[in-house]
Amino acid sequence: MRSALFAGVAATALIGATPARAAQPAGEAAPASTQSSRTTVYQANFFAPFAPRTAYDVVQHVPGFQLDLGSTQSVNGSVDVRGFAGTAGNVVINGARPSTKSERLDVTLQRIPAQRVVRVEVSPGDVYGSDYAGKSQVLNIVLSDAAGFDANLTANATRRYTGYIQPNLSGNALIRRGLSSINLSAGTERDKEYEEGTDTLTNVGSAELIEFRRKHNVYENRDPFLSAASALERGPSDAYRLNARWQPSRFDLFQRNRVTPSGGSPHDDNLHQHYRNPVFELGGDVTRPLADGAIKFVGLATRRKRHTFDQYIQRDGLIEDGATVNGGFEQLVDARRDETIGRVSWARADVLGLSFEAGAEGAFNSLDNHTTYSEIGEDGEKIPIQLPIADAVVKEKRAEVYVNAGKTLSPQLRVDGGVNFEFSHLTVSGDATEDRKLKFLKPSLSLDWKPGGGWHAQLSVRRTVAQLDFYDFISFADLSAQRVSGGNAQLQPQRTWEFRGTVEHPLLGDGLVKLDFGHDQVSLLQDRILIQDDAGNFFDAPGNLGTGRRDFAQLTFDLPLSRLWTGLRVKGSGTLQRTRVEDPIRHDPRKWSGYYPAWQWNVDVRRDSGKWSYGFAVNDNQRFTFYRTDEFDTNFNGSPYWTAFVEYRPWTNTAVTFDVDNLFNTSGNRDRLLFRPNRAQPLFVFDEVRERNRHRSFGITLKRSFGSGGGGREKP
């Protein structure tokens, strides 16, 4: 995760709707991959050359497939997707989706030992119910139902460029007895990073240097976790599942900042950040037969706390010269974010010739936040600064009903359609007061076509409503960027008509080439606006703009090149996209704020030969910008971002991997064009260029598998 995040800057299904699966007799060899009219099947022996240790490793090697994590989290720990259906992702396990929202799909898959995977089935999303309708590819991980014990243990050590050695340990186990199974997982999940770089601040009008800063950062994430899942599965329409996860997350940052003003003496400043964000989630589902179909109940409760402390200390000189504190700022945030979801749905494979699904979902979301922001005076006294919305309670009650139906018009053609109706009641109390009720009609339609010859195409359209991040209602200071973001209790969820298309075809045997394209038409696009508090102060804040448009095309390829060199495989993708919205200050068209680069690409080259595997990956993207009302904050790579690895497997159950992260010392850069006081009244304009580099990291990982390997059987 560290590499992916840094590279980005440095660059239920209803079980009743799942078709029955024919069991593969134990001991009988199956083709590595097969294809029916709507499903492509990859047997376990297809993945054997890659020596996977978990189900996540298996998914990574499905040709042409890109994992959709489903549940996504923002930097403050809040989940920014709406309800339970929005976190579905594109992987199911034995035909059913996990009843979780705080745990990402890749983490769930890492809990499952690879030796339990009998095969992987790739089908259009409608096969697994309304949560997946409109998705061109959904994977079903079919697990063995043989009794036994399987486990993995992973030990890792990473050397940072400073010489620090970062150790980590994780493990997972799956125990099955009869129809029951228990899955346990735990890990230390520690990540300590060292980063160095510079800031250069100039006056745009005069081109004069104002200030130069030399910075050294030490980040440390400590995210140990415990998770458990249990299941009693008597059949596709008779199952009971329960899962829980606890993660007492914490983050610490210490920054050394030597500031040299133009024409002045240098001084040493420090930034301290101490964040505590524990999360606990309990979820489960029950499926029972009803009226020749299946009824499913889902319950989910997620509890998060947020305790953050930020402090920026200014001094009148250098620490080694005995400098004293002469100012600074401090912020303390205490918050609790809760979400409770209940859902019931019924599905039947044949109702008047249609596959049918209907259901209802209710949710209660709340945020109780208290922010204290202060200036530190020359004598150390803390002087409170009033923010527009610092203390507030946000609550949302939401209910949704839906119906979905589909029909196979021919062995090659299927159509699915549905409609959701949502009602929500949102209130804000405290420093701001708001009470509003919203209603949304969300239709969807998809057409799936397999004309033969290996071709597969899908077209879909649907209306979606984004989940509000309740922390956008609250004002916060960002001491690292030296800015204040105002809260906006008037914020509304943006609405989008999403048009999607996919065309794919096998290539070079078990390879694949796929083209995805789409258009988004957005109303009330959420971006940044200028707000004014009661005292006449202006703040940059989250807000709704007008109509936004997005167009994109993505080409994905997975090429088996064993004809050139045995075991060689090349995977990659390239994306072009264009976004447009009217800027609220200048009223001319511009891109959307955030990670919407005009182009991005990645290539992964790997060779597997006997006991050895090795390869490299490289990615890059165009610079992208956050368009605030007081700055343009642009992020870009210093160069393409590279990683490489070598893996040796002395025994079938043991692997040793050596890897290099940030192979060519790629820096992550920012160019901040600052308007003071804001872009509507630009009295002064400054340019701040930031360069950061974490340099190369070298890692060694030992993975060991234990157990019976599932006995070669699969769930019926």
mmCIF file of N, CA and C in Angstrom, residues 101-174:
data_model
loop_
_atom_site.group_PDB
_atom_site.id
_atom_site.type_symbol
_atom_site.label_atom_id
_atom_site.label_comp_id
_atom_site.label_asym_id
_atom_site.label_seq_id
_atom_site.Cartn_x
_atom_site.Cartn_y
_atom_site.Cartn_z
ATOM 1 N N LYS A 101 -17.655 -3.411 5.214
ATOM 2 C CA LYS A 101 -17.503 -2.150 4.507
ATOM 3 C C LYS A 101 -16.179 -1.478 4.845
ATOM 4 N N SER A 102 -15.728 -1.612 6.088
ATOM 5 C CA SER A 102 -14.476 -0.961 6.476
ATOM 6 C C SER A 102 -13.267 -1.731 5.972
ATOM 7 N N GLU A 103 -13.408 -3.042 5.738
ATOM 8 C CA GLU A 103 -12.286 -3.849 5.271
ATOM 9 C C GLU A 103 -12.271 -3.869 3.750
ATOM 10 N N ARG A 104 -11.163 -3.418 3.169
ATOM 11 C CA ARG A 104 -11.043 -3.421 1.717
ATOM 12 C C ARG A 104 -11.051 -4.843 1.180
ATOM 13 N N LEU A 105 -11.449 -4.963 -0.084
ATOM 14 C CA LEU A 105 -11.585 -6.283 -0.695
ATOM 15 C C LEU A 105 -10.244 -6.999 -0.785
ATOM 16 N N ASP A 106 -9.155 -6.262 -1.062
ATOM 17 C CA ASP A 106 -7.857 -6.923 -1.136
ATOM 18 C C ASP A 106 -7.449 -7.501 0.212
ATOM 19 N N VAL A 107 -7.817 -6.812 1.305
ATOM 20 C CA VAL A 107 -7.507 -7.324 2.646
ATOM 21 C C VAL A 107 -8.306 -8.591 2.926
ATOM 22 N N THR A 108 -9.582 -8.602 2.528
ATOM 23 C CA THR A 108 -10.409 -9.798 2.697
ATOM 24 C C THR A 108 -9.808 -10.981 1.954
ATOM 25 N N LEU A 109 -9.347 -10.760 0.727
ATOM 26 C CA LEU A 109 -8.776 -11.844 -0.066
ATOM 27 C C LEU A 109 -7.450 -12.336 0.516
ATOM 28 N N GLN A 110 -6.703 -11.460 1.166
ATOM 29 C CA GLN A 110 -5.435 -11.860 1.757
ATOM 30 C C GLN A 110 -5.631 -12.774 2.966
ATOM 31 N N ARG A 111 -6.853 -12.850 3.481
ATOM 32 C CA ARG A 111 -7.130 -13.747 4.603
ATOM 33 C C ARG A 111 -7.332 -15.192 4.168
ATOM 34 N N ILE A 112 -7.487 -15.428 2.861
ATOM 35 C CA ILE A 112 -7.836 -16.760 2.375
ATOM 36 C C ILE A 112 -6.598 -17.439 1.798
ATOM 37 N N PRO A 113 -6.146 -18.552 2.347
ATOM 38 C CA PRO A 113 -4.989 -19.262 1.782
ATOM 39 C C PRO A 113 -5.253 -19.693 0.345
ATOM 40 N N ALA A 114 -4.264 -19.511 -0.523
ATOM 41 C CA ALA A 114 -4.425 -19.848 -1.941
ATOM 42 C C ALA A 114 -4.667 -21.330 -2.144
ATOM 43 N N GLN A 115 -4.139 -22.182 -1.258
ATOM 44 C CA GLN A 115 -4.313 -23.617 -1.426
ATOM 45 C C GLN A 115 -5.770 -24.044 -1.260
ATOM 46 N N ARG A 116 -6.625 -23.134 -0.771
ATOM 47 C CA ARG A 116 -8.055 -23.409 -0.653
ATOM 48 C C ARG A 116 -8.821 -23.070 -1.935
ATOM 49 N N VAL A 117 -8.194 -22.349 -2.852
ATOM 50 C CA VAL A 117 -8.869 -21.933 -4.085
ATOM 51 C C VAL A 117 -8.854 -23.082 -5.085
ATOM 52 N N VAL A 118 -10.028 -23.549 -5.469
ATOM 53 C CA VAL A 118 -10.152 -24.625 -6.448
ATOM 54 C C VAL A 118 -10.162 -24.072 -7.862
ATOM 55 N N ARG A 119 -10.859 -22.955 -8.058
ATOM 56 C CA ARG A 119 -10.898 -22.333 -9.372
ATOM 57 C C ARG A 119 -11.439 -20.919 -9.240
ATOM 58 N N VAL A 120 -11.301 -20.171 -10.329
ATOM 59 C CA VAL A 120 -11.820 -18.809 -10.425
ATOM 60 C C VAL A 120 -12.725 -18.739 -11.642
ATOM 61 N N GLU A 121 -13.922 -18.190 -11.465
ATOM 62 C CA GLU A 121 -14.873 -18.033 -12.557
ATOM 63 C C GLU A 121 -15.057 -16.543 -12.855
ATOM 64 N N VAL A 122 -14.926 -16.181 -14.115
ATOM 65 C CA VAL A 122 -15.081 -14.792 -14.544
ATOM 66 C C VAL A 122 -16.367 -14.686 -15.353
ATOM 67 N N SER A 123 -17.309 -13.881 -14.860
ATOM 68 C CA SER A 123 -18.618 -13.753 -15.504
ATOM 69 C C SER A 123 -19.043 -12.295 -15.517
ATOM 70 N N PRO A 124 -20.029 -11.940 -16.351
ATOM 71 C CA PRO A 124 -20.631 -10.609 -16.244
ATOM 72 C C PRO A 124 -21.286 -10.445 -14.875
ATOM 73 N N GLY A 125 -21.373 -9.198 -14.414
ATOM 74 C CA GLY A 125 -21.830 -8.952 -13.059
ATOM 75 C C GLY A 125 -23.235 -9.406 -12.753
ATOM 76 N N ASP A 126 -24.138 -9.434 -13.742
ATOM 77 C CA ASP A 126 -25.523 -9.789 -13.468
ATOM 78 C C ASP A 126 -25.672 -11.196 -12.901
ATOM 79 N N VAL A 127 -24.673 -12.062 -13.146
ATOM 80 C CA VAL A 127 -24.735 -13.433 -12.637
ATOM 81 C C VAL A 127 -24.822 -13.441 -11.115
ATOM 82 N N TYR A 128 -24.296 -12.390 -10.459
ATOM 83 C CA TYR A 128 -24.206 -12.384 -8.999
ATOM 84 C C TYR A 128 -25.121 -11.363 -8.344
ATOM 85 N N GLY A 129 -26.132 -10.907 -9.045
ATOM 86 C CA GLY A 129 -27.138 -10.078 -8.412
ATOM 87 C C GLY A 129 -27.014 -8.604 -8.734
ATOM 88 N N SER A 130 -27.951 -7.811 -8.204
ATOM 89 C CA SER A 130 -28.074 -6.404 -8.574
ATOM 90 C C SER A 130 -26.886 -5.570 -8.137
ATOM 91 N N ASP A 131 -26.196 -5.960 -7.064
ATOM 92 C CA ASP A 131 -25.033 -5.182 -6.625
ATOM 93 C C ASP A 131 -23.944 -5.137 -7.696
ATOM 94 N N TYR A 132 -23.956 -6.109 -8.600
ATOM 95 C CA TYR A 132 -22.889 -6.223 -9.597
ATOM 96 C C TYR A 132 -23.386 -6.002 -11.021
ATOM 97 N N ALA A 133 -24.673 -5.764 -11.195
ATOM 98 C CA ALA A 133 -25.218 -5.552 -12.533
ATOM 99 C C ALA A 133 -24.528 -4.355 -13.183
ATOM 100 N N GLY A 134 -24.154 -4.492 -14.433
ATOM 101 C CA GLY A 134 -23.460 -3.424 -15.134
ATOM 102 C C GLY A 134 -21.957 -3.537 -15.096
ATOM 103 N N LYS A 135 -21.419 -4.443 -14.281
ATOM 104 C CA LYS A 135 -19.974 -4.680 -14.262
ATOM 105 C C LYS A 135 -19.634 -5.726 -15.317
ATOM 106 N N SER A 136 -18.614 -5.440 -16.120
ATOM 107 C CA SER A 136 -18.287 -6.352 -17.213
ATOM 108 C C SER A 136 -17.615 -7.622 -16.722
ATOM 109 N N GLN A 137 -16.883 -7.555 -15.612
ATOM 110 C CA GLN A 137 -16.184 -8.722 -15.070
ATOM 111 C C GLN A 137 -16.370 -8.789 -13.560
ATOM 112 N N VAL A 138 -16.828 -9.922 -13.086
ATOM 113 C CA VAL A 138 -16.869 -10.217 -11.650
ATOM 114 C C VAL A 138 -16.268 -11.599 -11.456
ATOM 115 N N LEU A 139 -15.345 -11.707 -10.498
ATOM 116 C CA LEU A 139 -14.700 -12.987 -10.211
ATOM 117 C C LEU A 139 -15.426 -13.698 -9.086
ATOM 118 N N ASN A 140 -15.593 -14.980 -9.258
ATOM 119 C CA ASN A 140 -16.088 -15.838 -8.185
ATOM 120 C C ASN A 140 -14.936 -16.742 -7.754
ATOM 121 N N ILE A 141 -14.494 -16.576 -6.504
ATOM 122 C CA ILE A 141 -13.444 -17.424 -5.939
ATOM 123 C C ILE A 141 -14.103 -18.660 -5.356
ATOM 124 N N VAL A 142 -13.925 -19.814 -6.003
ATOM 125 C CA VAL A 142 -14.541 -21.061 -5.552
ATOM 126 C C VAL A 142 -13.554 -21.777 -4.629
ATOM 127 N N LEU A 143 -13.972 -22.016 -3.390
ATOM 128 C CA LEU A 143 -13.102 -22.605 -2.379
ATOM 129 C C LEU A 143 -13.428 -24.074 -2.149
ATOM 130 N N SER A 144 -12.453 -24.810 -1.715
ATOM 131 C CA SER A 144 -12.640 -26.214 -1.363
ATOM 132 C C SER A 144 -13.486 -26.340 -0.105
ATOM 133 N N ASP A 145 -14.348 -27.369 -0.068
ATOM 134 C CA ASP A 145 -15.128 -27.624 1.142
ATOM 135 C C ASP A 145 -14.576 -28.812 1.922
ATOM 136 N N ALA A 146 -13.360 -29.263 1.582
ATOM 137 C CA ALA A 146 -12.758 -30.381 2.304
ATOM 138 C C ALA A 146 -12.378 -29.952 3.710
ATOM 139 N N ALA A 147 -12.594 -30.826 4.678
ATOM 140 C CA ALA A 147 -12.206 -30.534 6.061
ATOM 141 C C ALA A 147 -10.694 -30.410 6.152
ATOM 142 N N GLY A 148 -10.236 -29.564 7.058
ATOM 143 C CA GLY A 148 -8.796 -29.436 7.235
ATOM 144 C C GLY A 148 -8.401 -28.065 7.719
ATOM 145 N N PHE A 149 -7.099 -27.850 7.774
ATOM 146 C CA PHE A 149 -6.508 -26.611 8.271
ATOM 147 C C PHE A 149 -5.503 -26.115 7.239
ATOM 148 N N ASP A 150 -5.612 -24.839 6.862
ATOM 149 C CA ASP A 150 -4.659 -24.214 5.951
ATOM 150 C C ASP A 150 -4.296 -22.842 6.493
ATOM 151 N N ALA A 151 -3.023 -22.487 6.353
ATOM 152 C CA ALA A 151 -2.567 -21.224 6.912
ATOM 153 C C ALA A 151 -1.376 -20.696 6.133
ATOM 154 N N ASN A 152 -1.124 -19.401 6.298
ATOM 155 C CA ASN A 152 0.042 -18.733 5.734
ATOM 156 C C ASN A 152 0.678 -17.862 6.806
ATOM 157 N N LEU A 153 1.983 -17.791 6.784
ATOM 158 C CA LEU A 153 2.724 -16.902 7.669
ATOM 159 C C LEU A 153 3.690 -16.101 6.807
ATOM 160 N N THR A 154 3.690 -14.767 6.992
ATOM 161 C CA THR A 154 4.537 -13.883 6.205
ATOM 162 C C THR A 154 5.370 -13.016 7.131
ATOM 163 N N ALA A 155 6.679 -13.040 6.930
ATOM 164 C CA ALA A 155 7.603 -12.189 7.680
ATOM 165 C C ALA A 155 8.347 -11.313 6.687
ATOM 166 N N ASN A 156 8.456 -10.027 7.002
ATOM 167 C CA ASN A 156 9.054 -9.085 6.067
ATOM 168 C C ASN A 156 9.973 -8.123 6.804
ATOM 169 N N ALA A 157 11.046 -7.734 6.149
ATOM 170 C CA ALA A 157 11.936 -6.683 6.652
ATOM 171 C C ALA A 157 12.290 -5.776 5.483
ATOM 172 N N THR A 158 12.165 -4.462 5.693
ATOM 173 C CA THR A 158 12.450 -3.482 4.652
ATOM 174 C C THR A 158 13.478 -2.481 5.162
ATOM 175 N N ARG A 159 14.499 -2.245 4.348
ATOM 176 C CA ARG A 159 15.531 -1.281 4.710
ATOM 177 C C ARG A 159 15.277 0.044 4.002
ATOM 178 N N ARG A 160 15.096 1.121 4.809
ATOM 179 C CA ARG A 160 14.932 2.455 4.251
ATOM 180 C C ARG A 160 16.303 3.052 3.913
ATOM 181 N N TYR A 161 16.287 4.160 3.185
ATOM 182 C CA TYR A 161 17.553 4.734 2.721
ATOM 183 C C TYR A 161 18.415 5.254 3.873
ATOM 184 N N THR A 162 17.807 5.486 5.035
ATOM 185 C CA THR A 162 18.571 5.952 6.203
ATOM 186 C C THR A 162 19.287 4.818 6.919
ATOM 187 N N GLY A 163 18.964 3.564 6.557
ATOM 188 C CA GLY A 163 19.522 2.410 7.244
ATOM 189 C C GLY A 163 18.559 1.759 8.215
ATOM 190 N N TYR A 164 17.418 2.395 8.467
ATOM 191 C CA TYR A 164 16.422 1.821 9.378
ATOM 192 C C TYR A 164 15.824 0.552 8.774
ATOM 193 N N ILE A 165 15.655 -0.476 9.604
ATOM 194 C CA ILE A 165 15.052 -1.745 9.193
ATOM 195 C C ILE A 165 13.636 -1.820 9.758
ATOM 196 N N GLN A 166 12.656 -1.963 8.864
ATOM 197 C CA GLN A 166 11.245 -2.048 9.262
ATOM 198 C C GLN A 166 10.771 -3.497 9.209
ATOM 199 N N PRO A 167 10.495 -4.135 10.374
ATOM 200 C CA PRO A 167 9.988 -5.512 10.362
ATOM 201 C C PRO A 167 8.459 -5.557 10.364
ATOM 202 N N ASN A 168 7.892 -6.634 9.858
ATOM 203 C CA ASN A 168 6.449 -6.862 9.902
ATOM 204 C C ASN A 168 6.170 -8.353 9.919
ATOM 205 N N LEU A 169 5.059 -8.718 10.522
ATOM 206 C CA LEU A 169 4.657 -10.114 10.616
ATOM 207 C C LEU A 169 3.147 -10.202 10.466
ATOM 208 N N SER A 170 2.682 -11.135 9.646
ATOM 209 C CA SER A 170 1.243 -11.334 9.481
ATOM 210 C C SER A 170 0.965 -12.803 9.228
ATOM 211 N N GLY A 171 -0.272 -13.194 9.489
ATOM 212 C CA GLY A 171 -0.656 -14.577 9.262
ATOM 213 C C GLY A 171 -2.148 -14.717 9.096
ATOM 214 N N ASN A 172 -2.559 -15.800 8.446
ATOM 215 C CA ASN A 172 -3.978 -16.100 8.303
ATOM 216 C C ASN A 172 -4.164 -17.601 8.364
ATOM 217 N N ALA A 173 -5.336 -18.005 8.771
ATOM 218 C CA ALA A 173 -5.635 -19.438 8.885
ATOM 219 C C ALA A 173 -7.096 -19.674 8.560
ATOM 220 N N LEU A 174 -7.369 -20.801 7.895
ATOM 221 C CA LEU A 174 -8.735 -21.210 7.602
ATOM 222 C C LEU A 174 -8.911 -22.634 8.102
#
